[in-house]
Amino acid sequence: MQSAGIAAGRYVSPEAIETAREKGLDAGALRPTQVTSELLTAADLVVTMTADHSAEVLDVAPDVAEKTFTLKELASLVDSLPETEPSTERASVLARIAEAHRRRASRAAGNGRPDDVRDPLGLPMDIYRQVAAEIEAGVDDLVRGLFGVRDGAAATTDGS
């Protein structure tokens, strides 16, 4: 897993570091990485926080459209996939990403769901905490949907 940004700055904001610390994560040593076409092409999945970010990703690497989603969009799409046996096998996860893309293509436009995660930069700490909770919930949904983990079950590294 790798993180990169469309407009990566020189540092991670103190508020983001503090919010991560509150979640038990050490983000103090993180340095923003700029998105490149090489990173995007090599990725199995590209998850953005906003539809504008997704559009910017596609400007950098147009060939990654089938694997680029906003966090909320993908969480919604994988939630609609049939349940499957828990698996961490790459082929299984890639198949679920491909199915999510097919469903996105057939999904009615204007589904009324806001697919963007708000950018908290420059806003008070309580907004950072709200955004962190929103991201955490979305990532939990992705893990359940992509790896077939439901109702508190945990996938093992051997795919069983």
PDB file of C-alpha atoms in Angstrom:
ATOM      1  CA  MET A   1       0.000   0.000   0.000  1.00  0.00           C
ATOM      2  CA  GLN A   2       1.240   3.469  -0.829  1.00  0.00           C
ATOM      3  CA  SER A   3      -0.145   6.922  -0.321  1.00  0.00           C
ATOM      4  CA  ALA A   4       0.379   9.813  -2.698  1.00  0.00           C
ATOM      5  CA  GLY A   5      -1.356  13.103  -3.380  1.00  0.00           C
ATOM      6  CA  ILE A   6      -2.386  15.158  -6.369  1.00  0.00           C
ATOM      7  CA  ALA A   7      -0.967  18.333  -4.823  1.00  0.00           C
ATOM      8  CA  ALA A   8       1.314  16.867  -2.168  1.00  0.00           C
ATOM      9  CA  GLY A   9       2.828  19.571   0.019  1.00  0.00           C
ATOM     10  CA  ARG A  10       6.088  19.566   1.873  1.00  0.00           C
ATOM     11  CA  TYR A  11       4.680  18.325   5.169  1.00  0.00           C
ATOM     12  CA  VAL A  12       1.722  16.665   6.839  1.00  0.00           C
ATOM     13  CA  SER A  13      -0.321  19.166   8.821  1.00  0.00           C
ATOM     14  CA  PRO A  14       0.055  19.137  12.610  1.00  0.00           C
ATOM     15  CA  GLU A  15      -3.705  18.570  12.876  1.00  0.00           C
ATOM     16  CA  ALA A  16      -3.496  15.469  10.683  1.00  0.00           C
ATOM     17  CA  ILE A  17      -0.581  14.148  12.761  1.00  0.00           C
ATOM     18  CA  GLU A  18      -2.525  14.758  15.981  1.00  0.00           C
ATOM     19  CA  THR A  19      -5.678  13.131  14.599  1.00  0.00           C
ATOM     20  CA  ALA A  20      -3.662  10.081  13.536  1.00  0.00           C
ATOM     21  CA  ARG A  21      -2.039   9.931  16.984  1.00  0.00           C
ATOM     22  CA  GLU A  22      -5.495   9.928  18.573  1.00  0.00           C
ATOM     23  CA  LYS A  23      -6.265   6.892  16.398  1.00  0.00           C
ATOM     24  CA  GLY A  24      -3.086   5.151  17.584  1.00  0.00           C
ATOM     25  CA  LEU A  25      -1.071   5.867  14.439  1.00  0.00           C
ATOM     26  CA  ASP A  26       2.317   7.576  14.146  1.00  0.00           C
ATOM     27  CA  ALA A  27       2.140   9.958  11.196  1.00  0.00           C
ATOM     28  CA  GLY A  28       4.939  12.245  12.371  1.00  0.00           C
ATOM     29  CA  ALA A  29       7.528  10.789   9.988  1.00  0.00           C
ATOM     30  CA  LEU A  30       5.239  10.793   6.945  1.00  0.00           C
ATOM     31  CA  ARG A  31       6.254  12.944   4.010  1.00  0.00           C
ATOM     32  CA  PRO A  32       3.781  13.664   1.228  1.00  0.00           C
ATOM     33  CA  THR A  33       4.476  11.921  -2.079  1.00  0.00           C
ATOM     34  CA  GLN A  34       3.374  13.383  -5.390  1.00  0.00           C
ATOM     35  CA  VAL A  35       1.250  11.166  -7.647  1.00  0.00           C
ATOM     36  CA  THR A  36       3.003  10.025 -10.813  1.00  0.00           C
ATOM     37  CA  SER A  37       1.755   8.056 -13.791  1.00  0.00           C
ATOM     38  CA  GLU A  38       4.181   5.264 -12.817  1.00  0.00           C
ATOM     39  CA  LEU A  39       2.695   4.966  -9.314  1.00  0.00           C
ATOM     40  CA  LEU A  40      -0.839   4.990 -10.679  1.00  0.00           C
ATOM     41  CA  THR A  41      -0.153   2.433 -13.393  1.00  0.00           C
ATOM     42  CA  ALA A  42       1.564   0.073 -10.937  1.00  0.00           C
ATOM     43  CA  ALA A  43      -1.304   0.257  -8.440  1.00  0.00           C
ATOM     44  CA  ASP A  44      -4.022  -2.405  -8.293  1.00  0.00           C
ATOM     45  CA  LEU A  45      -6.455   0.167  -6.907  1.00  0.00           C
ATOM     46  CA  VAL A  46      -6.502   3.974  -6.740  1.00  0.00           C
ATOM     47  CA  VAL A  47      -8.709   5.468  -4.035  1.00  0.00           C
ATOM     48  CA  THR A  48      -9.244   9.217  -3.899  1.00  0.00           C
ATOM     49  CA  MET A  49     -11.095  11.409  -1.455  1.00  0.00           C
ATOM     50  CA  THR A  50     -13.029  13.455  -4.040  1.00  0.00           C
ATOM     51  CA  ALA A  51     -14.389  13.204  -7.567  1.00  0.00           C
ATOM     52  CA  ASP A  52     -12.121  16.123  -8.520  1.00  0.00           C
ATOM     53  CA  HIS A  53      -9.111  14.117  -7.281  1.00  0.00           C
ATOM     54  CA  SER A  54     -10.234  11.165  -9.408  1.00  0.00           C
ATOM     55  CA  ALA A  55     -10.455  13.451 -12.458  1.00  0.00           C
ATOM     56  CA  GLU A  56      -6.953  14.762 -11.745  1.00  0.00           C
ATOM     57  CA  VAL A  57      -5.659  11.183 -11.421  1.00  0.00           C
ATOM     58  CA  LEU A  58      -7.114  10.430 -14.843  1.00  0.00           C
ATOM     59  CA  ASP A  59      -5.419  13.530 -16.256  1.00  0.00           C
ATOM     60  CA  VAL A  60      -2.091  12.087 -15.066  1.00  0.00           C
ATOM     61  CA  ALA A  61      -2.822   8.489 -16.132  1.00  0.00           C
ATOM     62  CA  PRO A  62      -5.956   8.088 -18.274  1.00  0.00           C
ATOM     63  CA  ASP A  63      -5.536   4.311 -18.456  1.00  0.00           C
ATOM     64  CA  VAL A  64      -6.303   3.797 -14.731  1.00  0.00           C
ATOM     65  CA  ALA A  65     -10.019   4.679 -14.940  1.00  0.00           C
ATOM     66  CA  GLU A  66     -11.191   1.112 -14.277  1.00  0.00           C
ATOM     67  CA  LYS A  67      -9.354   1.019 -10.945  1.00  0.00           C
ATOM     68  CA  THR A  68      -9.882   4.617  -9.756  1.00  0.00           C
ATOM     69  CA  PHE A  69     -12.710   5.387  -7.335  1.00  0.00           C
ATOM     70  CA  THR A  70     -13.514   7.808  -4.571  1.00  0.00           C
ATOM     71  CA  LEU A  71     -13.492   6.159  -1.156  1.00  0.00           C
ATOM     72  CA  LYS A  72     -17.242   6.584  -0.681  1.00  0.00           C
ATOM     73  CA  GLU A  73     -18.051   5.523  -4.237  1.00  0.00           C
ATOM     74  CA  LEU A  74     -16.087   2.284  -3.930  1.00  0.00           C
ATOM     75  CA  ALA A  75     -17.451   1.579  -0.450  1.00  0.00           C
ATOM     76  CA  SER A  76     -20.971   1.870  -1.848  1.00  0.00           C
ATOM     77  CA  LEU A  77     -20.201  -0.279  -4.873  1.00  0.00           C
ATOM     78  CA  VAL A  78     -18.500  -3.109  -2.980  1.00  0.00           C
ATOM     79  CA  ASP A  79     -21.320  -3.084  -0.450  1.00  0.00           C
ATOM     80  CA  SER A  80     -23.640  -4.018  -3.320  1.00  0.00           C
ATOM     81  CA  LEU A  81     -21.490  -6.976  -4.397  1.00  0.00           C
ATOM     82  CA  PRO A  82     -22.598 -10.489  -3.459  1.00  0.00           C
ATOM     83  CA  GLU A  83     -21.048 -11.818  -0.295  1.00  0.00           C
ATOM     84  CA  THR A  84     -18.081 -14.070  -0.854  1.00  0.00           C
ATOM     85  CA  GLU A  85     -15.846 -16.291   1.185  1.00  0.00           C
ATOM     86  CA  PRO A  86     -13.177 -14.216   2.950  1.00  0.00           C
ATOM     87  CA  SER A  87     -10.004 -14.087   0.874  1.00  0.00           C
ATOM     88  CA  THR A  88      -6.873 -12.022   0.633  1.00  0.00           C
ATOM     89  CA  GLU A  89      -5.928 -13.602  -2.693  1.00  0.00           C
ATOM     90  CA  ARG A  90      -4.958 -10.859  -5.125  1.00  0.00           C
ATOM     91  CA  ALA A  91      -6.959 -12.381  -7.992  1.00  0.00           C
ATOM     92  CA  SER A  92     -10.113 -12.409  -5.872  1.00  0.00           C
ATOM     93  CA  VAL A  93      -9.680  -8.777  -4.832  1.00  0.00           C
ATOM     94  CA  LEU A  94      -8.933  -7.692  -8.404  1.00  0.00           C
ATOM     95  CA  ALA A  95     -12.083  -9.471  -9.584  1.00  0.00           C
ATOM     96  CA  ARG A  96     -14.136  -7.567  -7.009  1.00  0.00           C
ATOM     97  CA  ILE A  97     -12.564  -4.261  -8.099  1.00  0.00           C
ATOM     98  CA  ALA A  98     -13.423  -5.100 -11.724  1.00  0.00           C
ATOM     99  CA  GLU A  99     -17.000  -5.952 -10.717  1.00  0.00           C
ATOM    100  CA  ALA A 100     -17.269  -2.663  -8.815  1.00  0.00           C
ATOM    101  CA  HIS A 101     -16.162  -0.854 -11.978  1.00  0.00           C
ATOM    102  CA  ARG A 102     -18.804  -2.702 -14.044  1.00  0.00           C
ATOM    103  CA  ARG A 103     -21.475  -1.778 -11.513  1.00  0.00           C
ATOM    104  CA  ARG A 104     -20.333   1.838 -11.535  1.00  0.00           C
ATOM    105  CA  ALA A 105     -20.698   1.908 -15.317  1.00  0.00           C
ATOM    106  CA  SER A 106     -24.269   0.647 -15.064  1.00  0.00           C
ATOM    107  CA  ARG A 107     -25.220   2.709 -11.997  1.00  0.00           C
ATOM    108  CA  ALA A 108     -27.684   5.494 -12.617  1.00  0.00           C
ATOM    109  CA  ALA A 109     -26.099   8.935 -12.683  1.00  0.00           C
ATOM    110  CA  GLY A 110     -27.030  11.258  -9.870  1.00  0.00           C
ATOM    111  CA  ASN A 111     -27.594   8.601  -7.226  1.00  0.00           C
ATOM    112  CA  GLY A 112     -27.857  11.323  -4.576  1.00  0.00           C
ATOM    113  CA  ARG A 113     -24.892   9.993  -2.574  1.00  0.00           C
ATOM    114  CA  PRO A 114     -22.167  12.519  -1.841  1.00  0.00           C
ATOM    115  CA  ASP A 115     -19.005  10.713  -2.954  1.00  0.00           C
ATOM    116  CA  ASP A 116     -16.516  13.273  -1.620  1.00  0.00           C
ATOM    117  CA  VAL A 117     -14.669  13.300   1.690  1.00  0.00           C
ATOM    118  CA  ARG A 118     -14.266  16.871   2.903  1.00  0.00           C
ATOM    119  CA  ASP A 119     -10.738  18.314   3.047  1.00  0.00           C
ATOM    120  CA  PRO A 120     -10.153  19.480   6.637  1.00  0.00           C
ATOM    121  CA  LEU A 121      -7.042  21.552   5.857  1.00  0.00           C
ATOM    122  CA  GLY A 122      -7.250  24.840   7.719  1.00  0.00           C
ATOM    123  CA  LEU A 123     -10.363  23.814   9.648  1.00  0.00           C
ATOM    124  CA  PRO A 124     -10.688  23.146  13.407  1.00  0.00           C
ATOM    125  CA  MET A 125      -9.590  19.866  15.028  1.00  0.00           C
ATOM    126  CA  ASP A 126     -13.166  18.657  15.434  1.00  0.00           C
ATOM    127  CA  ILE A 127     -13.479  18.655  11.619  1.00  0.00           C
ATOM    128  CA  TYR A 128     -10.244  16.643  11.329  1.00  0.00           C
ATOM    129  CA  ARG A 129     -11.722  14.131  13.772  1.00  0.00           C
ATOM    130  CA  GLN A 130     -14.990  13.936  11.815  1.00  0.00           C
ATOM    131  CA  VAL A 131     -13.112  13.409   8.550  1.00  0.00           C
ATOM    132  CA  ALA A 132     -10.877  10.768  10.175  1.00  0.00           C
ATOM    133  CA  ALA A 133     -13.962   8.889  11.392  1.00  0.00           C
ATOM    134  CA  GLU A 134     -15.490   9.122   7.910  1.00  0.00           C
ATOM    135  CA  ILE A 135     -12.305   7.758   6.299  1.00  0.00           C
ATOM    136  CA  GLU A 136     -11.999   5.009   8.902  1.00  0.00           C
ATOM    137  CA  ALA A 137     -15.586   3.899   8.254  1.00  0.00           C
ATOM    138  CA  GLY A 138     -14.999   3.933   4.495  1.00  0.00           C
ATOM    139  CA  VAL A 139     -11.823   1.878   4.781  1.00  0.00           C
ATOM    140  CA  ASP A 140     -13.612  -0.623   7.027  1.00  0.00           C
ATOM    141  CA  ASP A 141     -16.336  -0.902   4.356  1.00  0.00           C
ATOM    142  CA  LEU A 142     -13.693  -1.467   1.667  1.00  0.00           C
ATOM    143  CA  VAL A 143     -11.986  -4.208   3.658  1.00  0.00           C
ATOM    144  CA  ARG A 144     -15.309  -5.967   4.194  1.00  0.00           C
ATOM    145  CA  GLY A 145     -16.369  -5.566   0.577  1.00  0.00           C
ATOM    146  CA  LEU A 146     -13.097  -6.310  -1.190  1.00  0.00           C
ATOM    147  CA  PHE A 147     -11.913  -9.141   1.015  1.00  0.00           C
ATOM    148  CA  GLY A 148     -15.323 -10.675   1.665  1.00  0.00           C
ATOM    149  CA  VAL A 149     -15.108 -10.063   5.397  1.00  0.00           C
ATOM    150  CA  ARG A 150     -18.555  -9.551   6.901  1.00  0.00           C
ATOM    151  CA  ASP A 151     -20.048  -9.242  10.383  1.00  0.00           C
ATOM    152  CA  GLY A 152     -16.788  -8.991  12.318  1.00  0.00           C
ATOM    153  CA  ALA A 153     -15.149 -11.969  10.597  1.00  0.00           C
ATOM    154  CA  ALA A 154     -11.467 -11.561   9.809  1.00  0.00           C
ATOM    155  CA  ALA A 155      -9.680 -12.686   6.666  1.00  0.00           C
ATOM    156  CA  THR A 156      -6.444 -14.548   7.195  1.00  0.00           C
ATOM    157  CA  THR A 157      -3.340 -14.090   5.127  1.00  0.00           C
ATOM    158  CA  ASP A 158      -3.667 -17.513   3.553  1.00  0.00           C
ATOM    159  CA  GLY A 159      -7.088 -16.645   2.134  1.00  0.00           C
ATOM    160  CA  SER A 160      -9.047 -18.981   4.415  1.00  0.00           C
TER     161      SER A 160
END
